[in-house]
Short mmCIF file of C-alpha atoms in Angstrom, two decimals:
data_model
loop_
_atom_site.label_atom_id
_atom_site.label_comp_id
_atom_site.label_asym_id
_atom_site.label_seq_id
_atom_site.Cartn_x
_atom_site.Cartn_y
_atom_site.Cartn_z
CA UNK A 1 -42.64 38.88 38.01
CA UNK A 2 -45.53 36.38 37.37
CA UNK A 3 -43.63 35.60 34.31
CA UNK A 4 -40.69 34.96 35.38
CA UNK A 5 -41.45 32.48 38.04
CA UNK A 6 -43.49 30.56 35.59
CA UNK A 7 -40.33 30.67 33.06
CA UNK A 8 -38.13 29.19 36.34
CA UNK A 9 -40.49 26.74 36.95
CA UNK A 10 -40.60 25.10 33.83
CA UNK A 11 -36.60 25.34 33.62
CA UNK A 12 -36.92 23.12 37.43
CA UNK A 13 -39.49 20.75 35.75
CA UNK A 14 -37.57 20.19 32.61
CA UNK A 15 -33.66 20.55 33.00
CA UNK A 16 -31.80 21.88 29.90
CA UNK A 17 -29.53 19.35 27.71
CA UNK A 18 -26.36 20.97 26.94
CA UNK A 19 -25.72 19.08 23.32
CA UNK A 20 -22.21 20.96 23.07
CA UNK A 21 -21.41 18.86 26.50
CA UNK A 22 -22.22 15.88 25.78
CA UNK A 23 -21.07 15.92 21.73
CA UNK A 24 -17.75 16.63 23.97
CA UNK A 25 -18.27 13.68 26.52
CA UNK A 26 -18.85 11.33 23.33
CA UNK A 27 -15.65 13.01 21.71
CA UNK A 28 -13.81 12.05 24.51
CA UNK A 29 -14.72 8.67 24.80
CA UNK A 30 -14.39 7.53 21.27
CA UNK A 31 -11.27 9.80 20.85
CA UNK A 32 -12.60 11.97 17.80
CA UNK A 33 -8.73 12.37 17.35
CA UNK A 34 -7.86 9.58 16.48
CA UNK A 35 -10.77 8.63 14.39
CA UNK A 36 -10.69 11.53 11.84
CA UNK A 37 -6.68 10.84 11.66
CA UNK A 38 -7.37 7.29 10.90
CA UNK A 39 -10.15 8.10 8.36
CA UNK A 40 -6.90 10.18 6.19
CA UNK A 41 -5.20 6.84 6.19
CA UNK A 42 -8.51 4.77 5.31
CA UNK A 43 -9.70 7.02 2.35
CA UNK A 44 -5.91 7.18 1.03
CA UNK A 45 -6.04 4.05 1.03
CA UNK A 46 -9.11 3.49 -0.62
CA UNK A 47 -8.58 6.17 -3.13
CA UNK A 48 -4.95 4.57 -4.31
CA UNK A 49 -7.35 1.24 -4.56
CA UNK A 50 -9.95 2.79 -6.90
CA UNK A 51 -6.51 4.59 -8.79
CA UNK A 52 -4.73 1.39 -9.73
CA UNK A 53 -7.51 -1.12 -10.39
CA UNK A 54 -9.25 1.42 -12.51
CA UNK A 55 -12.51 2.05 -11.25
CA UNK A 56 -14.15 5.69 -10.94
CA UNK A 57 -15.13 7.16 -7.76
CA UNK A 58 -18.27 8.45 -8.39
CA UNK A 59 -19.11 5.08 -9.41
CA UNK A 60 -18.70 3.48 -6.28
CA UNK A 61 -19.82 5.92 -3.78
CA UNK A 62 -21.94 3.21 -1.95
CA UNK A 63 -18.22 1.67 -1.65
CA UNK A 64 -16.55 5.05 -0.24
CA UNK A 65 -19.51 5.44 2.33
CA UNK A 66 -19.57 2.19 3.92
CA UNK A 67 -15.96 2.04 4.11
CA UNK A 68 -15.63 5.36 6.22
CA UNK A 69 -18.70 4.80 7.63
CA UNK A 70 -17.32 1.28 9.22
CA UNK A 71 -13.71 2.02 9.84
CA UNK A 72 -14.67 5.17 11.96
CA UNK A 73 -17.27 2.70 13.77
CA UNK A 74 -14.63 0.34 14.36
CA UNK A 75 -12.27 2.74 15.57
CA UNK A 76 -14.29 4.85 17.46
CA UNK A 77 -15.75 1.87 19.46
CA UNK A 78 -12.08 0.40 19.72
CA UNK A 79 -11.31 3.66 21.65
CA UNK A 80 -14.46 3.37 23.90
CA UNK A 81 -12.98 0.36 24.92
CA UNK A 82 -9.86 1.58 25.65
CA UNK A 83 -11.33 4.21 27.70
CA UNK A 84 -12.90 1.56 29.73
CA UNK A 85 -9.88 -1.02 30.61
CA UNK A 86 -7.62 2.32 31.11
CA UNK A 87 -9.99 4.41 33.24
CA UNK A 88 -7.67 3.08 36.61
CA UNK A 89 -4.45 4.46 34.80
CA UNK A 90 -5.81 7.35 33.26
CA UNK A 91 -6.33 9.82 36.70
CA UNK A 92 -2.64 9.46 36.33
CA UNK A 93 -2.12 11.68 33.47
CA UNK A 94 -2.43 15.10 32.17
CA UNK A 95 -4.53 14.91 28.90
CA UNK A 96 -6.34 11.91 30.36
CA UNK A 97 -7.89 12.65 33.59
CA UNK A 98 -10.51 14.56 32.38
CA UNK A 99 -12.33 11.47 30.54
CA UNK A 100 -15.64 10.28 31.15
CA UNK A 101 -14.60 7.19 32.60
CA UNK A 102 -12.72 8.85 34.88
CA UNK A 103 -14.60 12.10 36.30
CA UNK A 104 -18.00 9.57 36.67
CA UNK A 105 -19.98 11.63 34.36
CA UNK A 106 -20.72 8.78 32.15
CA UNK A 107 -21.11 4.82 33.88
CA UNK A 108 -18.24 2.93 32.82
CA UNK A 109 -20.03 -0.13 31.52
CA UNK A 110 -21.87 2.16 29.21
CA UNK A 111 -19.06 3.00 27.29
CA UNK A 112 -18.08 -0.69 27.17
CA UNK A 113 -21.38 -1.37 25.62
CA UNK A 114 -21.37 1.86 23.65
CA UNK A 115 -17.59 0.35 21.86
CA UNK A 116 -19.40 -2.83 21.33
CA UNK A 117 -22.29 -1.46 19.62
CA UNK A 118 -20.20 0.85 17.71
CA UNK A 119 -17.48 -1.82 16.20
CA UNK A 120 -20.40 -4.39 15.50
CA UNK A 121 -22.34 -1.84 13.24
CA UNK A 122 -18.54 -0.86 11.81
CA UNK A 123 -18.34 -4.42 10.92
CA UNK A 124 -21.52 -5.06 9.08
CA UNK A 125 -20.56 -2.02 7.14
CA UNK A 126 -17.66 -3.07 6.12
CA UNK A 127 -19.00 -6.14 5.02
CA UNK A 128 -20.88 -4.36 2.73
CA UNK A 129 -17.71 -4.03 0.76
CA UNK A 130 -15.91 -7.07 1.18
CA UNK A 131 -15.22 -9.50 3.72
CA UNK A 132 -11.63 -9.27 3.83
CA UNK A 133 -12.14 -5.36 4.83
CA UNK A 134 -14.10 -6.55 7.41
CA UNK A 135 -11.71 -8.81 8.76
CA UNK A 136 -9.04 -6.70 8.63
CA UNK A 137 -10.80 -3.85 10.63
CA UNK A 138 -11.70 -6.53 13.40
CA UNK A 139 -8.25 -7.43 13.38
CA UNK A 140 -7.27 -4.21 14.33
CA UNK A 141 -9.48 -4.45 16.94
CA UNK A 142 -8.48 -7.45 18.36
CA UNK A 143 -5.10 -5.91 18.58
CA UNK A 144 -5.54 -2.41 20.39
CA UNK A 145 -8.03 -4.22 22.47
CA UNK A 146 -6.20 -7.49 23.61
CA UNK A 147 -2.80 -7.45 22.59
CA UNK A 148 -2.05 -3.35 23.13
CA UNK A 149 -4.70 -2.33 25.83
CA UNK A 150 -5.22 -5.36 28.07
CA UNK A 151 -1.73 -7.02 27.69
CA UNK A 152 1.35 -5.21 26.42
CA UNK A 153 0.86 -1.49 27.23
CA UNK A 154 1.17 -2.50 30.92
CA UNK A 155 3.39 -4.81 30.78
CA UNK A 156 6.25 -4.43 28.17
CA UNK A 157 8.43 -1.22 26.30
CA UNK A 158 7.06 -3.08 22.99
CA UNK A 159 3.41 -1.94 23.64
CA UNK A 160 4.32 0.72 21.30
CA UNK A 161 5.62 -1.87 18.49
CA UNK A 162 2.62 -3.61 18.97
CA UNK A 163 -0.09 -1.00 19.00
CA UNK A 164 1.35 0.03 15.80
CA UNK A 165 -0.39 -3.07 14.32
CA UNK A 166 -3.54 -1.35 15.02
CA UNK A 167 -2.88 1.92 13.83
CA UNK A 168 -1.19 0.42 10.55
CA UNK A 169 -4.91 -1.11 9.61
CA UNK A 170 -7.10 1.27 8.37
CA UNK A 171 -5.22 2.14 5.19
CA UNK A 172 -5.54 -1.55 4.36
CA UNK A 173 -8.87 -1.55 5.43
CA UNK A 174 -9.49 1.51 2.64
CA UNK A 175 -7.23 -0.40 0.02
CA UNK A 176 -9.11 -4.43 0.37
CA UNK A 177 -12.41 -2.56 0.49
CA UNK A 178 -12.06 -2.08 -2.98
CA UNK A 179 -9.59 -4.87 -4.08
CA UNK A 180 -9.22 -7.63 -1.56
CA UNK A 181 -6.64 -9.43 -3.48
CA UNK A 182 -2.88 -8.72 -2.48
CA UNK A 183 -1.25 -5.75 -4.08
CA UNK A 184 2.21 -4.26 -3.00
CA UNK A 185 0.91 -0.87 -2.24
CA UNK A 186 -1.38 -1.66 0.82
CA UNK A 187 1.93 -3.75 1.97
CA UNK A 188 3.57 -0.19 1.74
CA UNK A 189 1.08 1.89 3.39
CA UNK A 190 0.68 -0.57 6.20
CA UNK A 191 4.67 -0.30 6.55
CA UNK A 192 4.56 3.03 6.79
CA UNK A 193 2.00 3.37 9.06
CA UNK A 194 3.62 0.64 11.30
CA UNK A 195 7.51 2.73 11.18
CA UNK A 196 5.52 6.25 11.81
CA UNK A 197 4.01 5.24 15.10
CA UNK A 198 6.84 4.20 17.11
CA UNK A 199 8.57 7.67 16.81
CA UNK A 200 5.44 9.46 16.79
CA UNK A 201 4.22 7.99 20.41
CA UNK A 202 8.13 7.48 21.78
CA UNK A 203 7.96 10.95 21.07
CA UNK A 204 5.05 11.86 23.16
CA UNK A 205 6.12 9.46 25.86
CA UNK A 206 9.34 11.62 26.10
CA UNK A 207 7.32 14.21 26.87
CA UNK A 208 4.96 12.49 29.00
CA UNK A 209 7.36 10.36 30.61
CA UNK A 210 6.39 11.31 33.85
CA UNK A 211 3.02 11.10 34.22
CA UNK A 212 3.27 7.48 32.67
CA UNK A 213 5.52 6.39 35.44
CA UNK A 214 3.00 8.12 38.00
CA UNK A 215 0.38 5.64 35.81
CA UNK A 216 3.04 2.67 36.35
CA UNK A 217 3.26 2.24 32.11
CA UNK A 218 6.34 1.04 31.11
CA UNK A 219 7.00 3.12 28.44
CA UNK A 220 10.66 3.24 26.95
CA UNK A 221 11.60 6.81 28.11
CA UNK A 222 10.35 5.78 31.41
CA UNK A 223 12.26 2.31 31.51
CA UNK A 224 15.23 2.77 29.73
CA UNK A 225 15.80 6.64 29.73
CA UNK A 226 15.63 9.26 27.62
CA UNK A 227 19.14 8.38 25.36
CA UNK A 228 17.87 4.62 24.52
CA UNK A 229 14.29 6.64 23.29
CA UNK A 230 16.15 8.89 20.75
CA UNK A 231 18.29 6.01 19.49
CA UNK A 232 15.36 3.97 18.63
CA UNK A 233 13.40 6.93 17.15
CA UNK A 234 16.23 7.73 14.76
CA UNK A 235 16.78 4.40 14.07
CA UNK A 236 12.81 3.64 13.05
CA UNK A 237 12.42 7.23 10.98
CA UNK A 238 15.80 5.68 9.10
CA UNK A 239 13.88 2.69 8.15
CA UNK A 240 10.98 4.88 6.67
CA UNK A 241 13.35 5.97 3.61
CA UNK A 242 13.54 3.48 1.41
CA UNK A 243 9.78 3.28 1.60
CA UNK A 244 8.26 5.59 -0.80
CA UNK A 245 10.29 4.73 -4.00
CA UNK A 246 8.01 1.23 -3.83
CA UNK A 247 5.23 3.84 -4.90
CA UNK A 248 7.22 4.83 -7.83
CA UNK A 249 4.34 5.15 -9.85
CA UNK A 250 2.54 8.02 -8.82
CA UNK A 251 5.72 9.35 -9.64
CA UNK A 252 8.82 11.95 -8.95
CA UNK A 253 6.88 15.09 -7.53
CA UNK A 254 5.13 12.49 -4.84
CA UNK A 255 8.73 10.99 -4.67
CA UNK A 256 10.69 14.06 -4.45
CA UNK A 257 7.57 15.25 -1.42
CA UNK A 258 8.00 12.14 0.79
CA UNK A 259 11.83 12.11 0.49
CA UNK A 260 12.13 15.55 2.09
CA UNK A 261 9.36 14.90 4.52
CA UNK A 262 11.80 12.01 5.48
CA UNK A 263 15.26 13.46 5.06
CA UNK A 264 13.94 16.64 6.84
CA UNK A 265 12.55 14.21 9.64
CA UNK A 266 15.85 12.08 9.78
CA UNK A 267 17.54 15.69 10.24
CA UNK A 268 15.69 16.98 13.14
CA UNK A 269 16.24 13.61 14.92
CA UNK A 270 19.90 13.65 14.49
CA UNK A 271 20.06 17.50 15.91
CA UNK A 272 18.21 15.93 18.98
CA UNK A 273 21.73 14.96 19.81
CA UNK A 274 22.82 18.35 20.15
CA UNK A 275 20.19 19.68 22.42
CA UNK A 276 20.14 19.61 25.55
CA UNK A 277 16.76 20.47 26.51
CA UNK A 278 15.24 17.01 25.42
CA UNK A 279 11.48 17.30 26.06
CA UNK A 280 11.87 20.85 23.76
CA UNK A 281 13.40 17.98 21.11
CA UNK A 282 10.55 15.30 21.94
CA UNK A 283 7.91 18.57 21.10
CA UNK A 284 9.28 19.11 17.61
CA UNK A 285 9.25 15.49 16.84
CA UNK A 286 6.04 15.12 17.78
CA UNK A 287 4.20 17.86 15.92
CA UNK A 288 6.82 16.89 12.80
CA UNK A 289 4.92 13.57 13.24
CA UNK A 290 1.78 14.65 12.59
CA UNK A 291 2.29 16.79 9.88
CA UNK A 292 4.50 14.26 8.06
CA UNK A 293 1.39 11.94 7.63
CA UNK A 294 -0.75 14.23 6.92
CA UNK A 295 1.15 15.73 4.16
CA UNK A 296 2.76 12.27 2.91
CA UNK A 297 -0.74 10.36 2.48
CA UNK A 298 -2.58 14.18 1.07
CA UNK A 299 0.14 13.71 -0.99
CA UNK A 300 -0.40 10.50 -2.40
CA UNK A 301 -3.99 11.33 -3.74
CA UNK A 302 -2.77 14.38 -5.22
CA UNK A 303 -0.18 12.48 -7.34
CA UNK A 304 -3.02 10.78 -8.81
CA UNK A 305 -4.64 13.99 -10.03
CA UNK A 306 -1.65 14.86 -12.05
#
């Protein structure tokens, strides 16, 4: 009994630090999500770089690190700060209430300085690659921060168009890493990366339309309806066809892969014209999304295996 009084004192004097809490907390705040599905598009990017100019990958290792190493930096504290401006809206919404920033558990104005810390370190990594990788990450930056976050997203339907800046970066930020002249293939990847996102989030918004109304977002489901939503989504998956045969050189199985994942995309959008149950449609879109870049930019290493 002696024992065990001793054992509950020292749990009073010393309270235990749940690490699987607060790796969560952190995860939530820098929106882990988003940072490990950027890092695909950086390191794609990167490794089509390293493919075309000729250089070996085990060679530059000190490049590959510092790269993913800074973009994640950047990104992740671009999402802290996110999660700061937004914490008013984000009560409002399903998969966003439980944040941080909103439940208290962490002061605000830390995570402000926490996405500060985190995209100045990401920037002096990436300028140990090259200064134009820098630049670009801090443009994307400047974009989800000011021009998404604090202006557009609560203001106009285009905050999706113009978010997608952002989310088009890191592959470029992979690609000028290595080679920070111009080159027609980090034009391409930051094309497709700008054409994915508006379907991919009108998608979601379809589906979340109404707790972004409750958060007063004027989203384009929530504006314009749900019809005007699935026109533009077909329309920008259209434009993402042609896109691919620019990166005719890693040739006709990579080809033949991202003109199905398009076609077959295309395809399910049309049928959305059929159903009637449209947030079932806005689901399948959705999760098409993510695959689709996943598999498209796995692809494009792969084709330089061959």
């Amino acid at each position: 009994m002696s024992n065990l009084k001793t054992n509950t004192a020292h749990a009073g004097d010393r309270p235990r630090v749940n690490i699987g809490t607060i790796w969560k907390e952190l995860s939530s705040v820098i929106k882990i999500g988003i940072v490990n599905s950027n890092l695909i598009t950086t390191f794609t990017g990167l490794w089509l770089a390293l493919y075309f100019t000729g250089e070996g990958f085990l060679e530059n290792l000190h490049i590959v690190f510092f790269t993913l190493f800074g973009a994640a930096l950047v990104i992740a504290g671009s999402c802290s700060i996110n999660n700061f401006i937004d914490r008013d809206i984000d009560q409002f919404m399903e998969r966003t209430k439980t944040r941080p920033t909103v439940t208290g558990t962490i002061e605000p104005k830390r995570v402000l300085w926490l996405g500060v810390a985190l995209v100045t370190v990401g920037t002096i990594s990436l300028l140990m690659t090259t200064a134009t990788a820098a630049v670009v990450g801090l443009i994307g930056m400047v974009t989800y921060v000011f021009l998404y976050t604090m202006w557009s997203k609560r203001n106009y339907t285009l905050n999706t168009v113009i978010g997608s800046i952002s989310g088009a970066v890191p592959p470029v930020i992979g690609w000028t890493a290595v080679d920070p002249g111009f080159h027609v293939v980090p034009l391409i990847l930051f094309l497709i990366m700008f054409i994915w996102q508006p379907p991919h989030f009108l998608a979601l918004a379809m589906k979340r339309c109404e707790e972004y109304r409750a958060a007063g977002i004027p989203m384009l489901p929530v504006v314009h309806g749900f019809a005007m939503a699935k026109r533009q989504i077909i329309v920008w998956v259209a434009c993402l066809l042609p896109l691919p045969f620019y990166l005719f050189s890693l040739g006709v199985p990579f080809l033949t892969v991202a003109t199905l994942l398009n076609v077959g995309w295309l395809a399910l959008g049309l049928y959305g014209f059929k159903m009637k149950d449209d947030l079932k449609w806005a689901k399948w879109m959705f999760i098409y999304s993510l695959n689709y870049l996943t598999i498209l930019f796995v692809a494009m290493v792969i084709a330089t295996l061959w």
